[in-house]
């Protein structure tokens, strides 16, 4: 049985580059270099047939540790809760008020980038606090 060597997380969205650049800011990811023979992604995009222009974008972890994120344009909008979501681990190792303060500080930063606060789930003796948010196109993610 073969083992998985790499994972890519794919987002369906209306505006791939806009959503990709949002996640670059959230995670500290970067836009990879354009394909060989192109000076920029805009040049590459302009070389595509009109119906494919702006249809995809990607970002990568500059350390190589995290998965590549791929964003693809789809015609339909988001209509239901995500079945899979990202947990942005900003409170790892923190508990109680210290954890909540770190989560709230990140919530404020991401709200400034266009994210939406959905709800704060406070520690309950079993789980630590986390904050549910949505990215700029309504995809849920958690600050954990």
C-alpha positions as semicolon CSV with decimal commas, in nm:
position;residue;x (nm);y (nm);z (nm)
1;X;0,000;0,000;0,000
2;X;0,141;0,339;-0,100
3;X;0,179;0,612;0,160
4;X;0,066;0,971;0,111
5;X;0,360;1,201;0,063
6;X;0,192;1,538;0,020
7;X;-0,146;1,698;0,089
8;X;-0,302;1,999;-0,081
9;X;-0,608;2,173;0,062
10;X;-0,845;2,302;-0,209
11;X;-1,098;2,581;-0,163
12;X;-1,392;2,634;-0,398
13;X;-1,452;3,007;-0,427
14;X;-1,564;3,294;-0,649
15;X;-1,239;3,497;-0,646
16;X;-0,938;3,264;-0,616
17;X;-0,660;3,522;-0,601
18;X;-0,842;3,739;-0,345
19;X;-0,912;3,441;-0,117
20;X;-0,558;3,306;-0,161
21;X;-0,403;3,638;-0,063
22;X;-0,630;3,652;0,245
23;X;-0,501;3,308;0,355
24;X;-0,141;3,417;0,286
25;X;-0,194;3,691;0,545
26;X;-0,365;3,456;0,792
27;X;-0,099;3,184;0,778
28;X;0,218;3,365;0,671
29;X;0,207;3,176;0,340
30;X;0,347;3,315;0,015
31;X;0,252;3,306;-0,351
32;X;0,489;3,065;-0,531
33;X;0,692;3,182;-0,831
34;X;0,508;3,184;-1,164
35;X;0,563;2,901;-1,413
36;X;0,886;2,905;-1,617
37;X;0,872;3,152;-1,903
38;X;0,644;3,398;-1,721
39;X;0,761;3,702;-1,531
40;X;0,448;3,717;-1,314
41;X;0,126;3,532;-1,240
42;X;-0,059;3,814;-1,420
43;X;0,144;3,737;-1,733
44;X;0,064;3,366;-1,700
45;X;-0,304;3,439;-1,641
46;X;-0,318;3,664;-1,950
47;X;-0,182;3,376;-2,161
48;X;-0,484;3,157;-2,076
49;X;-0,808;3,146;-2,274
50;X;-1,049;3,413;-2,147
51;X;-1,278;3,159;-1,977
52;X;-0,986;3,028;-1,767
53;X;-0,838;3,362;-1,665
54;X;-0,865;3,419;-1,290
55;X;-0,991;3,064;-1,237
56;X;-0,722;2,944;-0,995
57;X;-0,453;3,061;-0,756
58;X;-0,232;2,899;-0,492
59;X;-0,021;2,978;-0,191
60;X;0,246;2,781;-0,008
61;X;0,412;2,761;0,330
62;X;0,754;2,925;0,281
63;X;0,907;2,671;0,522
64;X;0,768;2,379;0,323
65;X;0,613;2,228;0,636
66;X;0,247;2,308;0,568
67;X;0,026;2,195;0,281
68;X;-0,014;2,390;-0,041
69;X;-0,346;2,576;-0,055
70;X;-0,522;2,580;-0,393
71;X;-0,816;2,805;-0,474
72;X;-1,042;2,729;-0,768
73;X;-1,328;2,930;-0,910
74;X;-1,664;2,755;-0,907
75;X;-1,993;2,892;-1,042
76;X;-2,205;2,824;-0,735
77;X;-2,184;3,013;-0,409
78;X;-2,142;2,861;-0,066
79;X;-2,477;2,733;0,061
80;X;-2,402;2,514;0,364
81;X;-2,157;2,469;0,649
82;X;-1,815;2,336;0,551
83;X;-1,768;1,965;0,615
84;X;-1,391;2,022;0,647
85;X;-1,229;2,334;0,786
86;X;-0,889;2,466;0,889
87;X;-0,795;2,515;1,254
88;X;-0,551;2,805;1,283
89;X;-0,349;2,704;1,590
90;X;-0,277;3,034;1,766
91;X;-0,341;2,914;2,122
92;X;-0,131;2,598;2,129
93;X;-0,001;2,537;2,480
94;X;-0,205;2,820;2,631
95;X;-0,496;2,774;2,872
96;X;-0,763;2,985;3,038
97;X;-0,751;3,363;3,013
98;X;-0,409;3,361;2,844
99;X;-0,541;3,139;2,563
100;X;-0,859;3,341;2,519
101;X;-0,657;3,665;2,501
102;X;-0,434;3,518;2,226
103;X;-0,739;3,398;2,031
104;X;-0,915;3,733;2,064
105;X;-0,604;3,923;1,950
106;X;-0,585;3,705;1,638
107;X;-0,959;3,745;1,584
108;X;-0,914;4,122;1,583
109;X;-0,625;4,100;1,333
110;X;-0,819;3,872;1,098
111;X;-1,136;4,079;1,123
112;X;-0,922;4,367;0,997
113;X;-0,837;4,153;0,692
114;X;-1,205;4,093;0,618
115;X;-1,280;3,779;0,821
116;X;-1,605;3,754;1,018
117;X;-1,641;3,645;1,380
118;X;-1,911;3,376;1,408
119;X;-1,896;3,276;1,773
120;X;-1,664;3,231;2,066
121;X;-1,677;2,894;2,238
122;X;-1,550;2,931;2,593
123;X;-1,364;2,660;2,784
124;X;-1,606;2,415;2,942
125;X;-1,384;2,190;3,154
126;X;-1,344;1,944;2,865
127;X;-1,241;2,163;2,569
128;X;-1,037;2,482;2,578
129;X;-1,171;2,801;2,423
130;X;-1,182;2,847;2,046
131;X;-1,326;3,104;1,809
132;X;-1,525;3,016;1,498
133;X;-1,475;3,256;1,206
134;X;-1,542;3,286;0,834
135;X;-1,297;3,392;0,566
136;X;-1,379;3,663;0,311
137;X;-1,607;3,427;0,116
138;X;-1,779;3,269;0,416
139;X;-1,570;2,952;0,458
140;X;-1,560;2,854;0,825
141;X;-1,236;2,813;1,016
142;X;-1,144;2,805;1,381
143;X;-0,891;2,992;1,588
144;X;-0,774;2,714;1,816
